[in-house]
CSV table of C-alpha atoms in Angstrom, one decimal:
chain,number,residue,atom,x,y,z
A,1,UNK,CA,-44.9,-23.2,-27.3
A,2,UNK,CA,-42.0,-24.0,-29.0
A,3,UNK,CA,-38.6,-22.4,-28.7
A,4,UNK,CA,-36.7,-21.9,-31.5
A,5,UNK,CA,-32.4,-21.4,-31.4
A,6,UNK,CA,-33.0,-17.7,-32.4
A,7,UNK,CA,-35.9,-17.3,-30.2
A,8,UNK,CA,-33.7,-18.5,-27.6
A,9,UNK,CA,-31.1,-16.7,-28.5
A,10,UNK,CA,-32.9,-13.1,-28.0
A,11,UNK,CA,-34.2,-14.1,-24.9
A,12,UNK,CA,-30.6,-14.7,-23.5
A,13,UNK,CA,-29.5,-11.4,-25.3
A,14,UNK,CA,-32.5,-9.2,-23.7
A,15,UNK,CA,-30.8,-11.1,-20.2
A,16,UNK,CA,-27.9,-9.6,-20.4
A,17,UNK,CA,-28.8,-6.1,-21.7
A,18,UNK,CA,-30.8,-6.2,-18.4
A,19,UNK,CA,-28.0,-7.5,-17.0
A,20,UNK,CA,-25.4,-5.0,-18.0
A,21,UNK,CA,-28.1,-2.1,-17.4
A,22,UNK,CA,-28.7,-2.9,-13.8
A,23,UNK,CA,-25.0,-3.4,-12.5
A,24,UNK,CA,-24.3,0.1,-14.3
A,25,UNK,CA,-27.2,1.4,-12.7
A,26,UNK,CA,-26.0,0.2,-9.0
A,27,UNK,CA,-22.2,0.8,-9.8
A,28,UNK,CA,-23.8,4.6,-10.4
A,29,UNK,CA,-25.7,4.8,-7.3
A,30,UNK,CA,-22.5,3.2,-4.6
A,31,UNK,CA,-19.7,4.8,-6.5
A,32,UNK,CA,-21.6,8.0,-5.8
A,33,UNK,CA,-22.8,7.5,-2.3
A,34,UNK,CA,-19.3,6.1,-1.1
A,35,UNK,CA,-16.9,8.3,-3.3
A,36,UNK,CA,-15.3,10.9,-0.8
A,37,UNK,CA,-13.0,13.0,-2.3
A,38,UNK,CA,-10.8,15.1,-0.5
A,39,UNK,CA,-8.7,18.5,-1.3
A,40,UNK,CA,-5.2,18.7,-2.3
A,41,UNK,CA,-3.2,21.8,-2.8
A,42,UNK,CA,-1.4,20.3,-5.8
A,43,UNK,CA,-2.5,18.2,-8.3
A,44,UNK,CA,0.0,17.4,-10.8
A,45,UNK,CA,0.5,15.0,-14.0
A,46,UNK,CA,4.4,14.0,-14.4
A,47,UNK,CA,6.0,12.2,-17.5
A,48,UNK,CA,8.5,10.1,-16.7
A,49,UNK,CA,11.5,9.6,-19.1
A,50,UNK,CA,9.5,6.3,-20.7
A,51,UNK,CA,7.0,8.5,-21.2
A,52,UNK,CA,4.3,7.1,-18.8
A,53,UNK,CA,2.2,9.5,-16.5
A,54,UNK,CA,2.2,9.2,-12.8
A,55,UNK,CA,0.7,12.3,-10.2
A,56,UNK,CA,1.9,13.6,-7.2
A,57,UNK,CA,-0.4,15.6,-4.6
A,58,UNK,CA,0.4,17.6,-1.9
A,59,UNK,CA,-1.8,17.5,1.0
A,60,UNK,CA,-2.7,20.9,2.7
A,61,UNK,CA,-2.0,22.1,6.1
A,62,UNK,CA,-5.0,22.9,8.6
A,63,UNK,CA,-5.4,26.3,9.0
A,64,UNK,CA,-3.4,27.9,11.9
A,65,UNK,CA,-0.7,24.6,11.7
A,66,UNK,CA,2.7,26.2,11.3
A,67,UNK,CA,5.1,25.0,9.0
A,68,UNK,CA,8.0,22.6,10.2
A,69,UNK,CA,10.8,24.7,7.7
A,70,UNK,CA,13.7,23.0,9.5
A,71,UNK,CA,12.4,19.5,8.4
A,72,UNK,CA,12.1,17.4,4.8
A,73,UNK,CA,9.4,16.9,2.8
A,74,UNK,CA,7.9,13.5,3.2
A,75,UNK,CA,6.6,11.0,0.1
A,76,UNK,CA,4.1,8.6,0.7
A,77,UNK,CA,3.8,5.6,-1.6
A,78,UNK,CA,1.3,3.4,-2.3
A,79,UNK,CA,0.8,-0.2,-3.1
A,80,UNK,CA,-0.2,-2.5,-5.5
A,81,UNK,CA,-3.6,-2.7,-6.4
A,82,UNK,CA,-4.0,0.7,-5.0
A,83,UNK,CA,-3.8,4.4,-5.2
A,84,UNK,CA,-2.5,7.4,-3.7
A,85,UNK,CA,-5.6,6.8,-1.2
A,86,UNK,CA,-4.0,4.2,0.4
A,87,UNK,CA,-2.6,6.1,3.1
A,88,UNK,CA,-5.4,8.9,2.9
A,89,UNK,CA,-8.6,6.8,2.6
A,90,UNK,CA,-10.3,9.2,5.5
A,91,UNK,CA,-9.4,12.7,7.6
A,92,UNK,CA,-10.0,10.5,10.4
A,93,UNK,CA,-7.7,7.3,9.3
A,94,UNK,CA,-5.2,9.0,7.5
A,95,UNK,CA,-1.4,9.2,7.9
A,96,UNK,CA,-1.1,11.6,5.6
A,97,UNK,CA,-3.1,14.0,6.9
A,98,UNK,CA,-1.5,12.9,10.5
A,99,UNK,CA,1.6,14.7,9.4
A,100,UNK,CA,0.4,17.6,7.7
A,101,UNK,CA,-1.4,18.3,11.2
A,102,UNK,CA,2.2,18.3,12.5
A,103,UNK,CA,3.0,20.7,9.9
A,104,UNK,CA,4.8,18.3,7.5
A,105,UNK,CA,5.1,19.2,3.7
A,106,UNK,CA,3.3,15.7,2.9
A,107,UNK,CA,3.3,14.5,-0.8
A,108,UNK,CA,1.0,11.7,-2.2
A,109,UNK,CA,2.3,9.6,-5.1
A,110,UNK,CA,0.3,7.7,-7.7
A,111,UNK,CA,2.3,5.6,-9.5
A,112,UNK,CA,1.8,4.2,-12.9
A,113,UNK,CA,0.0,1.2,-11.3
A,114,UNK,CA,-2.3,3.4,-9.6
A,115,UNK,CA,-4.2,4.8,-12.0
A,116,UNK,CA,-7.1,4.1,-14.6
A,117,UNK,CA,-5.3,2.9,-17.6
A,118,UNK,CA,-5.6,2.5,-21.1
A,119,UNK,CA,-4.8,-0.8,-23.1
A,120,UNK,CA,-1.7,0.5,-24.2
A,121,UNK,CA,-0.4,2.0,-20.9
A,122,UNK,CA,-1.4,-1.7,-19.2
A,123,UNK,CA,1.7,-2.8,-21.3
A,124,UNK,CA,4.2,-0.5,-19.4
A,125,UNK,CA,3.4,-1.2,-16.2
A,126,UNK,CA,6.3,-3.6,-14.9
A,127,UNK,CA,7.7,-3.6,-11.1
A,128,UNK,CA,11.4,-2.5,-13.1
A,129,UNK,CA,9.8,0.3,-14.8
A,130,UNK,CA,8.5,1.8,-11.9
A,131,UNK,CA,11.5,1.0,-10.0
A,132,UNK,CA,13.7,3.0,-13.1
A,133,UNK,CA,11.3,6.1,-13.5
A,134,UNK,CA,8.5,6.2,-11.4
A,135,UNK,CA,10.6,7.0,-8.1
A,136,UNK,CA,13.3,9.3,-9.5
A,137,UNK,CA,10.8,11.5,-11.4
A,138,UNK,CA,8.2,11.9,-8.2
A,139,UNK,CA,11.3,12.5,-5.8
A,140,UNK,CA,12.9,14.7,-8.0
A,141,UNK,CA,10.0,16.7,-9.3
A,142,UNK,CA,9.2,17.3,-5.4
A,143,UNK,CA,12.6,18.3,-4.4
A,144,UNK,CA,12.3,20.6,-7.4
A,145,UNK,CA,9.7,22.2,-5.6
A,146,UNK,CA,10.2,22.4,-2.0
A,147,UNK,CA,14.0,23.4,-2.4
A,148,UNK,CA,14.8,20.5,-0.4
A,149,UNK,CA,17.5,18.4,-0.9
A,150,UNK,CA,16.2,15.4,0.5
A,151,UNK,CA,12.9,13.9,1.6
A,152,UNK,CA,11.6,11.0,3.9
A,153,UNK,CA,10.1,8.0,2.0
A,154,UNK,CA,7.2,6.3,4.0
A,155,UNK,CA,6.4,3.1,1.8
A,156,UNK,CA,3.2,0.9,1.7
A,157,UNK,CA,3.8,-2.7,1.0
A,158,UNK,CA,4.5,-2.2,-2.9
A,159,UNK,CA,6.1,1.0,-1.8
A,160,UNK,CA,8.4,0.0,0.3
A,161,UNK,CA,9.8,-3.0,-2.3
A,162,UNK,CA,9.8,-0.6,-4.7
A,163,UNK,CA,12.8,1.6,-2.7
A,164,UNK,CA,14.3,-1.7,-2.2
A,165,UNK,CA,14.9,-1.8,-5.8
A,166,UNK,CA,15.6,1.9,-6.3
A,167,UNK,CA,17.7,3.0,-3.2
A,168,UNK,CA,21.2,3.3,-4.4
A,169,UNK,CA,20.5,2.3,-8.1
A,170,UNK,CA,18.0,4.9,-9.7
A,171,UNK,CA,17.2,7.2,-6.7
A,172,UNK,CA,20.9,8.0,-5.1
A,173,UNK,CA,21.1,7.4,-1.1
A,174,UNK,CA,21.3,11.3,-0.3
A,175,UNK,CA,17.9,11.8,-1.3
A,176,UNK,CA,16.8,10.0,1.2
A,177,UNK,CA,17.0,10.8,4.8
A,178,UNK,CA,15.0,8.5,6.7
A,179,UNK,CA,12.9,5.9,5.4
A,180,UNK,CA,9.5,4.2,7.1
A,181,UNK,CA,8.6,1.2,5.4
A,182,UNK,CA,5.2,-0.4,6.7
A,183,UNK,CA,4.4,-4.3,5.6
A,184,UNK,CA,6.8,-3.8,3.0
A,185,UNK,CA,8.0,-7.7,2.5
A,186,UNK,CA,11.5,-8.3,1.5
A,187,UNK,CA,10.6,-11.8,0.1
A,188,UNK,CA,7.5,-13.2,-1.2
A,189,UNK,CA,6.3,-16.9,-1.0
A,190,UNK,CA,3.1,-18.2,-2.1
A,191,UNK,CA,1.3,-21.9,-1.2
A,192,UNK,CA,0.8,-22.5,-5.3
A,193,UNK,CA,4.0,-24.3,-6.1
A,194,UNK,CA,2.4,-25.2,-9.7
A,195,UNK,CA,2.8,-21.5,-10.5
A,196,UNK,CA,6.1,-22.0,-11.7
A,197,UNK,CA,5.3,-23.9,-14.5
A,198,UNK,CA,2.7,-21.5,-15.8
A,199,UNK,CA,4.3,-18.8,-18.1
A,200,UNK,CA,3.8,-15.4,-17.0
A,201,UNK,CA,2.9,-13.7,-20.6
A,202,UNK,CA,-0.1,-16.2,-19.8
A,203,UNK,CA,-1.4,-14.8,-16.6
A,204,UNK,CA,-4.3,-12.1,-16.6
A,205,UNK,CA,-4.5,-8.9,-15.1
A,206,UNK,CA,-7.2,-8.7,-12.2
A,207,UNK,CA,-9.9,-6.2,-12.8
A,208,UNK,CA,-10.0,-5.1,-8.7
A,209,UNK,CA,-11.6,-2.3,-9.6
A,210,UNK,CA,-14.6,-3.0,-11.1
A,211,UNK,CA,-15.0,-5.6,-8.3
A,212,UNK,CA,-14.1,-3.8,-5.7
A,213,UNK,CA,-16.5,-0.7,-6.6
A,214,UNK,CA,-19.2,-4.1,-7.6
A,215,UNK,CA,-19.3,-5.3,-3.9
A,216,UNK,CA,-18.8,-2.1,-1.9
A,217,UNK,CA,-21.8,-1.8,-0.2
A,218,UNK,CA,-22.3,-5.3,0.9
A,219,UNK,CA,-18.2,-5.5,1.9
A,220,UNK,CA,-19.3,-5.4,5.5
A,221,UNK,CA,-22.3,-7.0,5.8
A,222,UNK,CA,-20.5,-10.4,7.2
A,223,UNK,CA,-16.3,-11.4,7.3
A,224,UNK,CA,-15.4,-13.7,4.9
A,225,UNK,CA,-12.2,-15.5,4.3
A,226,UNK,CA,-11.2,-13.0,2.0
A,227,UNK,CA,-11.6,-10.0,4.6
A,228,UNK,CA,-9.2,-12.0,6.9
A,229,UNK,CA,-6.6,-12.2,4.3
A,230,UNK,CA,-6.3,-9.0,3.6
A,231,UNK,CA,-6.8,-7.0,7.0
A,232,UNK,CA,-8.4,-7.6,10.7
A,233,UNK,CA,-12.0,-6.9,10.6
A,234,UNK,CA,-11.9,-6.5,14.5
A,235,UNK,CA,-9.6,-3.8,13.6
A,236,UNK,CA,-11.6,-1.9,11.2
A,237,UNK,CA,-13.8,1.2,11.5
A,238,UNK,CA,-17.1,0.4,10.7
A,239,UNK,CA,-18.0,2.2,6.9
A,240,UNK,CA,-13.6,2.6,6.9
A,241,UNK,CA,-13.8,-1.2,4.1
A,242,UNK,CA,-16.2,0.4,1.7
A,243,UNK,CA,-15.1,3.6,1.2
A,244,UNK,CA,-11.6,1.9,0.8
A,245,UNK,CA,-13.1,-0.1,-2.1
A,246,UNK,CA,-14.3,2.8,-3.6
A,247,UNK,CA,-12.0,5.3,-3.6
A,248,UNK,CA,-8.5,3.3,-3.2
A,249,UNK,CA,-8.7,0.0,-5.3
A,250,UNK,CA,-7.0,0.1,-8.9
A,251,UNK,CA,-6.5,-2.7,-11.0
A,252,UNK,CA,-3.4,-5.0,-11.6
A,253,UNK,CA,-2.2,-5.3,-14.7
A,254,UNK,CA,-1.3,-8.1,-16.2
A,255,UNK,CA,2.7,-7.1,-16.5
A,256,UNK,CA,2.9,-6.3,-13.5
A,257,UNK,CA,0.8,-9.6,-11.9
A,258,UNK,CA,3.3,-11.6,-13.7
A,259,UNK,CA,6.4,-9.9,-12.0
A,260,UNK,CA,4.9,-11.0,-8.5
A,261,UNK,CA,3.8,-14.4,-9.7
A,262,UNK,CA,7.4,-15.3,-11.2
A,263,UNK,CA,8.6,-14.0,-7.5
A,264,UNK,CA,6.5,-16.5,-6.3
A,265,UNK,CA,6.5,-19.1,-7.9
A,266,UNK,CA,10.5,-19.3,-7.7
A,267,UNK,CA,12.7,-19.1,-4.6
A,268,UNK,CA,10.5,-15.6,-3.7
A,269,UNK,CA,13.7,-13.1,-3.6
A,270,UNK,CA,12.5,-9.7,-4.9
A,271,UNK,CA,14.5,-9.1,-8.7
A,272,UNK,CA,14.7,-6.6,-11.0
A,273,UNK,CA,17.6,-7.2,-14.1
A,274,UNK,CA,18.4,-10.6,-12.6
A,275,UNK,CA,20.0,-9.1,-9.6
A,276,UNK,CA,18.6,-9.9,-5.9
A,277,UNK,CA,16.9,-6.5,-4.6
A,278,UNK,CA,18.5,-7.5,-1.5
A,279,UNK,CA,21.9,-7.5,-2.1
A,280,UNK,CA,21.7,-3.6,-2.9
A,281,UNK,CA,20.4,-3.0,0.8
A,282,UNK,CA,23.9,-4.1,2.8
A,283,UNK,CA,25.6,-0.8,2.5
A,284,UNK,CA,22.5,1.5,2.9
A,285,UNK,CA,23.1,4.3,5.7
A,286,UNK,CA,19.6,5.5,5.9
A,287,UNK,CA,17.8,5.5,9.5
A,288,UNK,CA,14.5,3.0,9.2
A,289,UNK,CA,12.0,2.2,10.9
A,290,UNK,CA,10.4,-1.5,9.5
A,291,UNK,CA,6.4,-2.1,10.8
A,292,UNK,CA,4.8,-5.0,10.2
A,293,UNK,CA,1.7,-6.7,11.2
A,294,UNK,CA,1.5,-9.5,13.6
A,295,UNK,CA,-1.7,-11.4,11.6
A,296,UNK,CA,-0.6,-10.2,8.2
A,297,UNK,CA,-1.0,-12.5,5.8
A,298,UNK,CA,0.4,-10.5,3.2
A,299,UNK,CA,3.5,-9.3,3.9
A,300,UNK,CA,4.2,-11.4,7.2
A,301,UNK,CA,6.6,-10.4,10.1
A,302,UNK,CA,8.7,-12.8,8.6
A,303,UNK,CA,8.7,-11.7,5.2
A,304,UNK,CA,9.5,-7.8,6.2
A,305,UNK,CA,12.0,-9.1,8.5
A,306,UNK,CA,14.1,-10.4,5.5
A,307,UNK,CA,14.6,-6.5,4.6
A,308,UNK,CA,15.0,-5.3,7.8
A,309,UNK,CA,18.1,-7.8,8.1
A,310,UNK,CA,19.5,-6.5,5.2
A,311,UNK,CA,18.8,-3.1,5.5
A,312,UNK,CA,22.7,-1.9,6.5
A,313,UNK,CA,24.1,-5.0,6.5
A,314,UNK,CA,27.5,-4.0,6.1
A,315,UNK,CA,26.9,-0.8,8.0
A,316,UNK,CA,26.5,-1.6,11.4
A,317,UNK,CA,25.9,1.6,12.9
A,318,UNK,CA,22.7,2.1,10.4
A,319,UNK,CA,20.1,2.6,13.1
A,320,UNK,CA,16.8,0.6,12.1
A,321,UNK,CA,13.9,-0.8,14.3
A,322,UNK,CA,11.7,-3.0,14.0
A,323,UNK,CA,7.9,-2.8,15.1
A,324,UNK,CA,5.4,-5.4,15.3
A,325,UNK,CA,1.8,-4.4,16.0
A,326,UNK,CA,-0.5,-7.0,17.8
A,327,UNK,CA,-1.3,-7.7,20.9
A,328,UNK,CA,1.1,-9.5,22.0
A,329,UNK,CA,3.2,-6.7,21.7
A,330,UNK,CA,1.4,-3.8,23.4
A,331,UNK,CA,-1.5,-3.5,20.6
A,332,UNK,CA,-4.9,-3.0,21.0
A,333,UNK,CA,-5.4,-5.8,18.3
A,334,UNK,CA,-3.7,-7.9,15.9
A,335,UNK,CA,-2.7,-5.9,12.6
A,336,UNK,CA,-3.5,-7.3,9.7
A,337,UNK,CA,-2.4,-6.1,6.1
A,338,UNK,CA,-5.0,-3.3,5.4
A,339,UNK,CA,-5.5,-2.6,8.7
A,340,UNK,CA,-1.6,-1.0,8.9
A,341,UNK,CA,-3.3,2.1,6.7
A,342,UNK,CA,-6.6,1.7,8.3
A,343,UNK,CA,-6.8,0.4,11.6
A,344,UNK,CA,-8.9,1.9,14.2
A,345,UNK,CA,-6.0,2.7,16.3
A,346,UNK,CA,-3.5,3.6,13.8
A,347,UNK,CA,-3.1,6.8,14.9
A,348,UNK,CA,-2.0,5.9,18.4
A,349,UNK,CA,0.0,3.0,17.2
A,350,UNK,CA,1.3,3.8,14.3
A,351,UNK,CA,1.2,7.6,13.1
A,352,UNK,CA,2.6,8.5,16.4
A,353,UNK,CA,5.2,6.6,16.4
A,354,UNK,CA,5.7,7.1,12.2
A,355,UNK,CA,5.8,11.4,13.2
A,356,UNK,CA,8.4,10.8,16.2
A,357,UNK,CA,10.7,8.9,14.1
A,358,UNK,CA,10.4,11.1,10.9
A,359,UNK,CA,10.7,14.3,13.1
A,360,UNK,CA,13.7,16.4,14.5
A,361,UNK,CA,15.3,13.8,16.4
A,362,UNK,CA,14.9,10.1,15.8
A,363,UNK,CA,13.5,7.4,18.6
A,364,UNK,CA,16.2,5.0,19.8
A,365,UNK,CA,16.8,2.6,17.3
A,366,UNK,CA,17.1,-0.1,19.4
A,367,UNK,CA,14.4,-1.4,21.7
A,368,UNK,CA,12.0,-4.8,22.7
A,369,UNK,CA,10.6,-4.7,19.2
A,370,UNK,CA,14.0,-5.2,17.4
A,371,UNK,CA,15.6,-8.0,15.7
A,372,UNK,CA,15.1,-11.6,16.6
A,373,UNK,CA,13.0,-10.9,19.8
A,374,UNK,CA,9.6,-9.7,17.5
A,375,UNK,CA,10.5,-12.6,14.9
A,376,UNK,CA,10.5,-15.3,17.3
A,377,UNK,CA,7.9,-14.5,19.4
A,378,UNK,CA,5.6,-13.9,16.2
A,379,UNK,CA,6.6,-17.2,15.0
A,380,UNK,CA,6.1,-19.2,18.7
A,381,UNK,CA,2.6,-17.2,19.6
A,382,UNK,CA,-0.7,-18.5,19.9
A,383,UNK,CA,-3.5,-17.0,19.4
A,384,UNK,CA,-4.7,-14.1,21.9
A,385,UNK,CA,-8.2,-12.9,20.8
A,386,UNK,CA,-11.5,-14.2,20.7
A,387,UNK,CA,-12.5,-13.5,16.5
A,388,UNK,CA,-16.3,-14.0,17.2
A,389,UNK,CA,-15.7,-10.9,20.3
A,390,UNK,CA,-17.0,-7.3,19.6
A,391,UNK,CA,-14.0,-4.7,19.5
A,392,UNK,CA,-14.2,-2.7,22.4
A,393,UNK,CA,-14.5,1.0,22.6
A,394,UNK,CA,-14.2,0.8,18.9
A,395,UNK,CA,-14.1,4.9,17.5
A,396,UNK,CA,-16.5,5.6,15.3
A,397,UNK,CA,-15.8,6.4,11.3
């Protein structure tokens, strides 16, 4: 038999119909089993002043939890390449929902970044935008509507750098009246030095999405590289990695991959307008409370430490603390990235002590876990943990 160029042609065209058909097919049956949505008492659209939409959610009390009138509302913000899921992925593993069971007035935002965008909207979505309009609107809009006149800011990675930038410059300081930033870094650095040469209007956004939601139900199966860069598996709830991928995973656009890479690929200081994000921490008066993870390998203790030292700078008696989870520092394991929303002892080691500093009275700012102590004993340690051991008395998802 003899194959002719259109014969051939079909063939490979009938391929990847099939194709196409069967990866909508199993994209249909995982995003269905693994969604799990989960109710919010508000649900709203915002405009900011550039016109782009961002929501804001307000997650309910349990019934028979009394109010805490006395205190703030608090914000939760996501990061990048993420929703406002990150830090409400499950009841069980949820921070959010930690401090509504305290009776907090808890609100969720999704940033522009966060959500399913059209081509168009892709084009808006810079770090400086979000920075200019994205905060102010969400904090203001929930002000607005708890009568409050300020809030506490808890920030995830993206959303912590992102108050960097805004604190003092688009959202004003008395809006904010204590701040939690967890694996936020205050300078990024990256091993591809030839990045710098490659224009950023060149690089591509990363369709995370489509293959996070793709490889779901296999994410688990066995670690790979990949699943140590971004959190501990040792420290993740079994079932915890693909509902994360299903529910929490947006895509990055291509703007706003470019802002990180030109970080990067430079001298890694944080800028928006040409001005060091740094610089406009020195004179901040805002209590804070920095976490990082001792095996990040996103946002390493090092890297948060760079905000932490500038946090106040000039104002000495700003109270801040630093906290490094890992073993060597009183952990039941190592925290990596992911694991900081997810971990299966988060709520021990870090929503505890995230509601005691965000509640009445503040926890001693200083302590073990503060200043050079944490940084050089990250930097000197070696490792404590067998990878290839099970995690004991692991809870269950």
């Amino acid at each position: 038999m003899v194959w002719t160029f259109g014969a051939t042609l079909l063939v490979a065209l009938a391929l990847t119909v099939l194709a196409a058909i069967g990866l909508w097919a199993h994209l249909l049956y995982w995003v269905k089993r693994l969604t799990l949505p989960l109710e919010y008492s508000v649900e709203e659209v915002l405009r900011t002043e550039d016109g782009a939409p961002i929501e804001i959610r307000r997650v309910p009390r349990p019934d028979g939890v009394e109010a805490q009138p006395d205190l703030p509302p608090i914000l939760l913000v996501h990061g990048i390449a993420a929703n406002h899921r990150n830090q409400d992925i499950h009841p069980d593993y949820s921070l959010a929902r930690h401090l509504a069971t305290l009776g907090r007035d808890v609100w969720l935002l999704t940033l522009r970044s966060g959500r399913l965008l059209t081509r168009a909207e892709r084009r808006s979505v810079r770090f400086s935008a979000m920075v200019r309009y994205d905060l102010p609107c969400a904090i203001e809009a929930i002000l607005e509507r708890t009568g409050a006149r300020s809030l506490d800011y808890v920030g995830f990675s993206m959303g912590g750098m992102l108050l960097y930038a805004a604190l003092g410059r688009s959202v004003p300081g008395d809006r904010v009246r204590r701040v939690v930033i967890v694996g936020s870094p205050g300078r990024l650095t990256t091993p591809v030095r030839l990045m710098r040469f490659l224009p950023g209007r060149l690089l591509p956004g990363v369709p995370l999405r489509l293959m996070a939601r793709s490889f779901a139900f296999a994410s688990e199966w066995l670690p790979t590289p990949i699943h140590h860069a971004v959190a501990n598996p040792r420290n993740v709830p079994p079932g915890v990695t693909r509902l994360a991928l299903v529910n929490c995973i947006e895509d990055i656009p291509a703007a706003l991959n470019a802002d990180f890479a030109a970080w990067m690929a430079s001298d890694g200081e944080i800028r928006v307008d040409g001005e060091r994000v740094l610089d406009g921490l020195a004179s901040v008066a805002a209590p804070a409370l920095f976490i990082a993870g001792s095996a990040d390998r996103i946002a390493p203790a090092t890297a948060v430490r760079a905000a932490f030292d500038a946090w106040g700078r000039d104002r000495p008696e700003t109270p801040k603390r630093f906290l490094v989870l890992g073993r060597d520092f009183g952990a039941r394991e190592d925290y990596g990235h992911g694991d900081l929303a997810v971990g299966a002892y988060t709520g021990v080691e870090l929503f505890e002590p995230i509601a005691r500093f965000l509640g009445p009275q503040a926890e001693d700012a200083s302590g073990p876990e503060t200043g050079a102590v944490a940084l050089e004993a990250i930097q000197a340690r070696q490792p404590t943990s067998d990878e290839t051991a099970p995690m004991p008395d692991l809870p269950a998802a």
